[in-house]
Coordinates of C-alpha atoms in Angstrom, one line a residue:
M1116 CA 101.6 96.9 119.9
G1117 CA 98.3 95.0 120.3
N1118 CA 96.5 93.1 117.6
V1119 CA 97.5 93.8 114.0
V1120 CA 94.8 93.5 111.3
D1121 CA 95.9 92.2 107.9
K1122 CA 93.6 93.9 105.5
G1123 CA 94.6 91.9 102.5
T1124 CA 93.8 93.3 99.0
S1125 CA 90.0 93.3 98.9
F1126 CA 89.3 96.9 97.6
L1127 CA 91.0 99.4 95.4
F1128 CA 89.6 102.5 97.0
H1129 CA 88.3 103.5 100.5
V1130 CA 86.8 106.9 101.3
N1131 CA 86.4 107.3 105.1
R1132 CA 85.1 109.9 107.4
Y1133 CA 86.4 110.1 111.0
V1134 CA 85.5 112.0 114.2
A1135 CA 87.8 113.6 116.7
G1136 CA 89.2 111.2 119.3
S1137 CA 88.9 108.1 117.1
E1138 CA 91.7 105.9 115.8
T1139 CA 92.1 102.9 113.6
D1140 CA 93.5 99.5 114.7
M1141 CA 97.1 98.8 113.9
Y1142 CA 97.0 97.2 110.5
K1143 CA 99.0 96.2 107.5
H1144 CA 98.2 95.1 103.9
G1145 CA 99.7 93.4 100.9
Y1146 CA 99.9 96.5 98.8
A1147 CA 101.3 100.0 99.1
E1148 CA 98.8 102.5 100.3
L1149 CA 98.4 106.1 99.2
L1150 CA 96.6 108.0 101.9
Y1151 CA 95.3 111.4 100.9
V1152 CA 93.6 113.8 103.5
S1153 CA 90.8 115.5 101.7
D1154 CA 89.6 117.4 104.8
G1155 CA 90.7 117.7 108.4
S1156 CA 94.0 116.2 109.7
L1157 CA 95.3 113.0 111.3
T1158 CA 98.4 111.5 112.9
E1159 CA 100.0 108.5 111.2
H1160 CA 101.7 106.1 113.6
V1161 CA 104.2 104.4 111.3
C1162 CA 107.7 102.9 111.6
G1163 CA 108.0 104.3 115.2
D1164 CA 107.2 107.8 114.0
K1165 CA 104.2 110.0 114.6
V1166 CA 103.5 111.9 111.4
H1167 CA 101.1 114.9 111.3
I1168 CA 99.2 114.9 108.0
K1169 CA 97.2 117.9 107.2
K1170 CA 94.5 118.7 104.6
G1171 CA 96.0 118.2 101.1
D1172 CA 98.9 116.1 102.3
V1173 CA 99.7 112.6 101.1
C1174 CA 101.4 109.7 103.0
F1175 CA 102.6 106.7 100.9
I1176 CA 103.0 103.6 103.0
D1177 CA 104.8 100.4 101.9
S1178 CA 103.2 97.0 101.8
G1179 CA 103.5 95.0 105.0
C1180 CA 104.3 98.1 107.0
V1181 CA 102.3 98.1 110.3
H1182 CA 100.6 101.4 111.0
K1183 CA 97.5 103.1 112.4
E1184 CA 95.8 106.6 112.3
S1185 CA 94.5 108.8 115.0
F1186 CA 92.2 111.8 114.5
E1187 CA 92.1 115.1 116.2
E1188 CA 89.4 116.9 114.2
D1189 CA 85.8 116.1 113.4
D1190 CA 84.8 115.4 109.8
T1191 CA 88.3 114.2 108.7
F1192 CA 87.9 112.7 105.2
V1193 CA 90.5 110.3 104.0
I1194 CA 90.9 108.8 100.5
R1195 CA 92.9 105.5 100.5
L1196 CA 94.2 104.2 97.3
E1197 CA 95.6 100.6 97.1
V1198 CA 98.7 100.5 94.9
P1199 CA 99.8 96.9 94.3
D1200 CA 103.2 96.2 92.8
E1201 CA 101.6 95.2 89.5
I1202 CA 100.4 98.8 88.9
I1203 CA 103.8 100.3 89.7
N1204 CA 105.6 97.7 87.5
A1205 CA 103.1 98.4 84.7
V1206 CA 103.8 102.2 84.9
I1207 CA 107.6 101.6 84.9
S1208 CA 107.4 99.3 81.9
N1209 CA 105.1 101.6 79.9
A1210 CA 107.0 102.4 76.7
M1211 CA 105.1 105.7 76.4
A1212 CA 106.1 107.0 79.8
D1213 CA 108.7 109.8 80.0
K1214 CA 112.1 108.5 81.0
Q1215 CA 112.7 111.0 83.7
A1216 CA 109.3 110.2 85.3
V1217 CA 110.1 106.5 85.1
D1218 CA 113.6 107.1 86.7
Y1219 CA 111.8 109.0 89.5
I1220 CA 109.3 106.3 90.1
K1221 CA 112.1 103.7 90.4
E1222 CA 113.9 105.9 93.0
F1223 CA 110.6 106.4 94.7
V1224 CA 110.0 102.7 95.1
K1225 CA 113.5 102.1 96.3
V1226 CA 113.2 104.7 99.0
L1227 CA 109.7 103.5 100.0
K1228 CA 111.1 100.0 100.5
N1229 CA 113.9 101.3 102.6
S1230 CA 112.0 103.8 104.7
G1231 CA 108.6 102.2 105.0
Y1232 CA 106.7 105.4 104.2
I1233 CA 107.1 108.8 102.5
H1234 CA 105.2 111.9 103.7
F1235 CA 104.4 114.5 101.0
G1236 CA 103.4 117.9 102.2
Y1237 CA 101.6 120.4 99.8
K1238 CA 103.2 123.8 100.0
D1239 CA 99.9 125.7 99.8
D1240 CA 96.6 125.0 101.4
Y1241 CA 95.1 122.5 99.0
D1242 CA 95.9 120.8 95.7
N1243 CA 92.7 120.5 93.6
E1244 CA 94.7 119.0 90.7
L1245 CA 95.8 116.0 92.7
K1246 CA 92.3 115.5 94.0
D1247 CA 90.9 115.6 90.5
M1248 CA 93.4 112.9 89.5
L1249 CA 92.3 110.7 92.4
T1250 CA 88.6 111.3 91.5
A1251 CA 89.3 110.4 87.9
M1252 CA 91.0 107.2 89.1
I1253 CA 88.0 106.3 91.2
S1254 CA 85.7 106.8 88.2
E1255 CA 87.9 104.7 85.9
C1256 CA 88.0 101.9 88.4
G1257 CA 84.2 101.9 88.4
V1258 CA 84.2 101.3 84.7
A1259 CA 86.6 98.5 84.9
D1260 CA 86.9 97.8 81.1
M1261 CA 90.0 97.2 79.0
A1262 CA 90.7 100.9 78.3
S1263 CA 90.3 101.9 82.0
V1264 CA 93.3 99.7 82.9
Y1265 CA 95.6 101.9 80.7
I1266 CA 93.9 105.1 81.8
C1267 CA 94.5 104.2 85.4
Q1268 CA 98.2 103.5 84.7
G1269 CA 98.5 106.9 83.1
L1270 CA 96.7 108.6 86.0
M1271 CA 99.0 106.8 88.5
L1272 CA 102.0 108.1 86.5
R1273 CA 100.7 111.6 86.7
I1274 CA 99.9 111.3 90.4
L1275 CA 103.4 110.0 91.3
W1276 CA 105.0 112.6 89.1
R1277 CA 103.0 115.5 90.6
L1278 CA 103.9 114.3 94.1
G1279 CA 107.6 114.3 93.0
T1280 CA 107.6 117.7 91.4
V1281 CA 105.0 119.8 93.3
Y1282 CA 104.9 118.5 96.8
E1283 CA 107.6 118.7 99.5
Y1284 CA 109.2 115.9 101.5
A1285 CA 109.0 115.6 105.2
Q1286 CA 111.8 113.1 105.3
S1287 CA 114.4 111.3 103.3
R1288 CA 117.3 113.5 102.2
Y1289 CA 118.2 111.0 99.5
I1290 CA 114.9 111.1 97.7
R1291 CA 114.8 114.9 98.1
K1292 CA 118.2 115.1 96.4
K1293 CA 117.3 112.6 93.7
I1294 CA 114.0 114.3 92.8
N1295 CA 115.5 117.7 93.0
W1296 CA 117.9 116.5 90.3
L1297 CA 115.1 115.2 88.2
L1298 CA 113.1 118.4 88.6
H1299 CA 116.3 120.3 87.7
Q1300 CA 116.4 118.3 84.4
E1301 CA 112.7 118.9 83.8
I1302 CA 113.0 122.7 84.3
T1303 CA 116.3 123.1 82.3
D1304 CA 114.9 121.0 79.5
F1305 CA 111.8 123.2 79.3
I1306 CA 114.0 126.3 79.3
E1307 CA 116.3 125.0 76.6
D1308 CA 113.4 123.8 74.4
N1309 CA 111.6 127.1 74.7
M1310 CA 114.6 129.5 75.0
K1311 CA 113.5 131.7 72.2
D1312 CA 110.5 133.1 74.1
V1313 CA 110.5 131.4 77.5
T1314 CA 109.6 133.6 80.6
I1315 CA 109.5 132.9 84.3
D1316 CA 105.7 133.2 84.1
M1317 CA 105.7 130.2 81.7
L1318 CA 107.7 128.2 84.3
V1319 CA 105.2 129.2 87.1
E1320 CA 102.3 128.0 84.9
R1321 CA 104.1 124.8 83.8
F1322 CA 105.4 123.6 87.2
G1323 CA 103.2 125.3 89.7
Y1324 CA 105.9 127.0 91.9
Q1325 CA 106.2 130.7 92.7
E1326 CA 108.5 133.0 90.8
D1327 CA 111.1 133.3 93.5
Y1328 CA 111.3 129.5 93.9
F1329 CA 112.8 129.1 90.4
N1330 CA 115.5 131.6 91.1
R1331 CA 116.4 130.0 94.4
F1332 CA 116.2 126.5 92.9
L1333 CA 118.3 127.3 89.8
K1334 CA 120.8 129.2 91.9
A1335 CA 121.2 126.1 94.2
Q1336 CA 121.5 123.7 91.2
T1337 CA 123.5 125.8 88.7
G1338 CA 124.8 128.8 90.6
M1339 CA 122.8 131.1 88.3
T1340 CA 119.4 132.8 88.5
F1341 CA 116.7 132.2 85.8
T1342 CA 117.9 135.2 83.8
E1343 CA 121.5 134.2 84.0
Y1344 CA 120.8 130.6 83.1
L1345 CA 118.6 131.6 80.2
Q1346 CA 121.3 133.9 78.8
D1347 CA 123.9 131.1 79.2
C1348 CA 121.6 128.7 77.3
R1349 CA 121.1 131.2 74.5
L1350 CA 124.8 131.9 74.2
N1351 CA 125.7 128.2 74.1
K1352 CA 123.1 127.6 71.5
S1353 CA 124.4 130.5 69.4
A1354 CA 127.9 129.1 69.6
I1355 CA 126.6 125.7 68.3
L1356 CA 124.7 127.5 65.4
L1357 CA 127.8 129.5 64.5
K1358 CA 129.8 126.3 64.3
E1359 CA 127.2 124.6 62.0
D1360 CA 127.6 127.6 59.6
S1361 CA 124.0 127.2 58.1
M1362 CA 122.7 130.6 59.4
D1363 CA 124.1 134.1 59.3
V1364 CA 124.7 136.0 62.6
D1365 CA 121.5 138.1 62.3
E1366 CA 119.4 134.9 61.9
I1367 CA 121.1 133.2 64.9
I1368 CA 120.5 136.3 67.1
K1369 CA 116.7 136.0 66.4
E1370 CA 116.7 132.2 66.6
V1371 CA 118.0 132.2 70.2
G1372 CA 115.6 134.9 71.3
Y1373 CA 117.4 138.2 71.1
R1374 CA 116.1 141.4 69.4
N1375 CA 119.0 143.8 70.2
K1376 CA 122.0 143.0 68.0
G1377 CA 124.3 145.3 69.9
Y1378 CA 123.4 143.7 73.3
F1379 CA 123.9 140.2 71.9
Y1380 CA 127.4 141.1 70.5
R1381 CA 128.4 142.6 73.9
I1382 CA 127.4 139.5 76.0
F1383 CA 128.7 137.1 73.4
T1384 CA 132.1 138.8 73.4
E1385 CA 132.1 138.8 77.2
K1386 CA 131.6 135.1 77.3
Y1387 CA 133.9 134.0 74.4
N1388 CA 136.4 136.8 74.3
M1389 CA 135.7 137.4 70.6
T1390 CA 132.8 138.6 68.3
P1391 CA 130.5 136.0 66.7
A1392 CA 132.2 136.5 63.3
K1393 CA 135.6 135.9 64.8
F1394 CA 134.3 132.9 66.7
R1395 CA 133.0 131.3 63.5
K1396 CA 136.3 132.0 61.8
Y1397 CA 138.2 130.6 64.7
I1398 CA 136.1 127.4 64.8
K1399 CA 136.6 126.9 61.0
E1400 CA 140.4 127.4 61.2
K1401 CA 140.6 125.0 64.2
E1402 CA 138.7 122.3 62.4
F1403 CA 140.8 122.8 59.3
T1404 CA 144.1 122.3 61.2
I1405 CA 142.9 119.1 63.0

């Protein structure tokens, strides 16, 4: 293996330029490292693997994990972000953080400890949004006042969540399965919260995937396409509103996002084997006899 350099925890950020044919020493450090390839490409030698990391990719490497990089292209630029346990713990314990995001980060840390590294590949050529987050993080660390600590924690949460929801995983079926479940929750929550007027274009804008991805993803997770899932959500919601008995049928039809009363009656009857009015009557009679 040769000599291993322990780099300690002296700096928060490193921005390095490398030329073709060069490589680093084998090294380790006392913090997790986020390695982002801003331009060019490299090979990460880690945990017995040779991982090709292209422009826009991210490799997260656990603390104490021995690794090195070799470079095949001139003008490869790499941003290295030191991520000590204190930062991750602060993000997890942040009361303002979304529960799903916190659950994801906990799973992320667990897998990172078990596997030594996680390689995130961006599905397109480049992710300007992630680079903007890293640039903002660098700027905040340069300020180093009381507010910047909390801003950096928020940025770290956004960075980790973006990696989990927009990037793809080159290894670890477990984390892929877990994060797919979290992404499923995020997508379905968004659909249910906006069912009255949600469109697949809104999902594309919100989550950054292509239109066909959502149909494939929802089909794999629920057995339904986006259109089928949305219809199912609307019908389930209409059944709940019919049970509550605070709105008439016409109001419910508009509330769940339909404009065609005849169409709504047809698909509702297909699902529940009775009209909305009969469904409401049936629910009332069932409650009365209990």
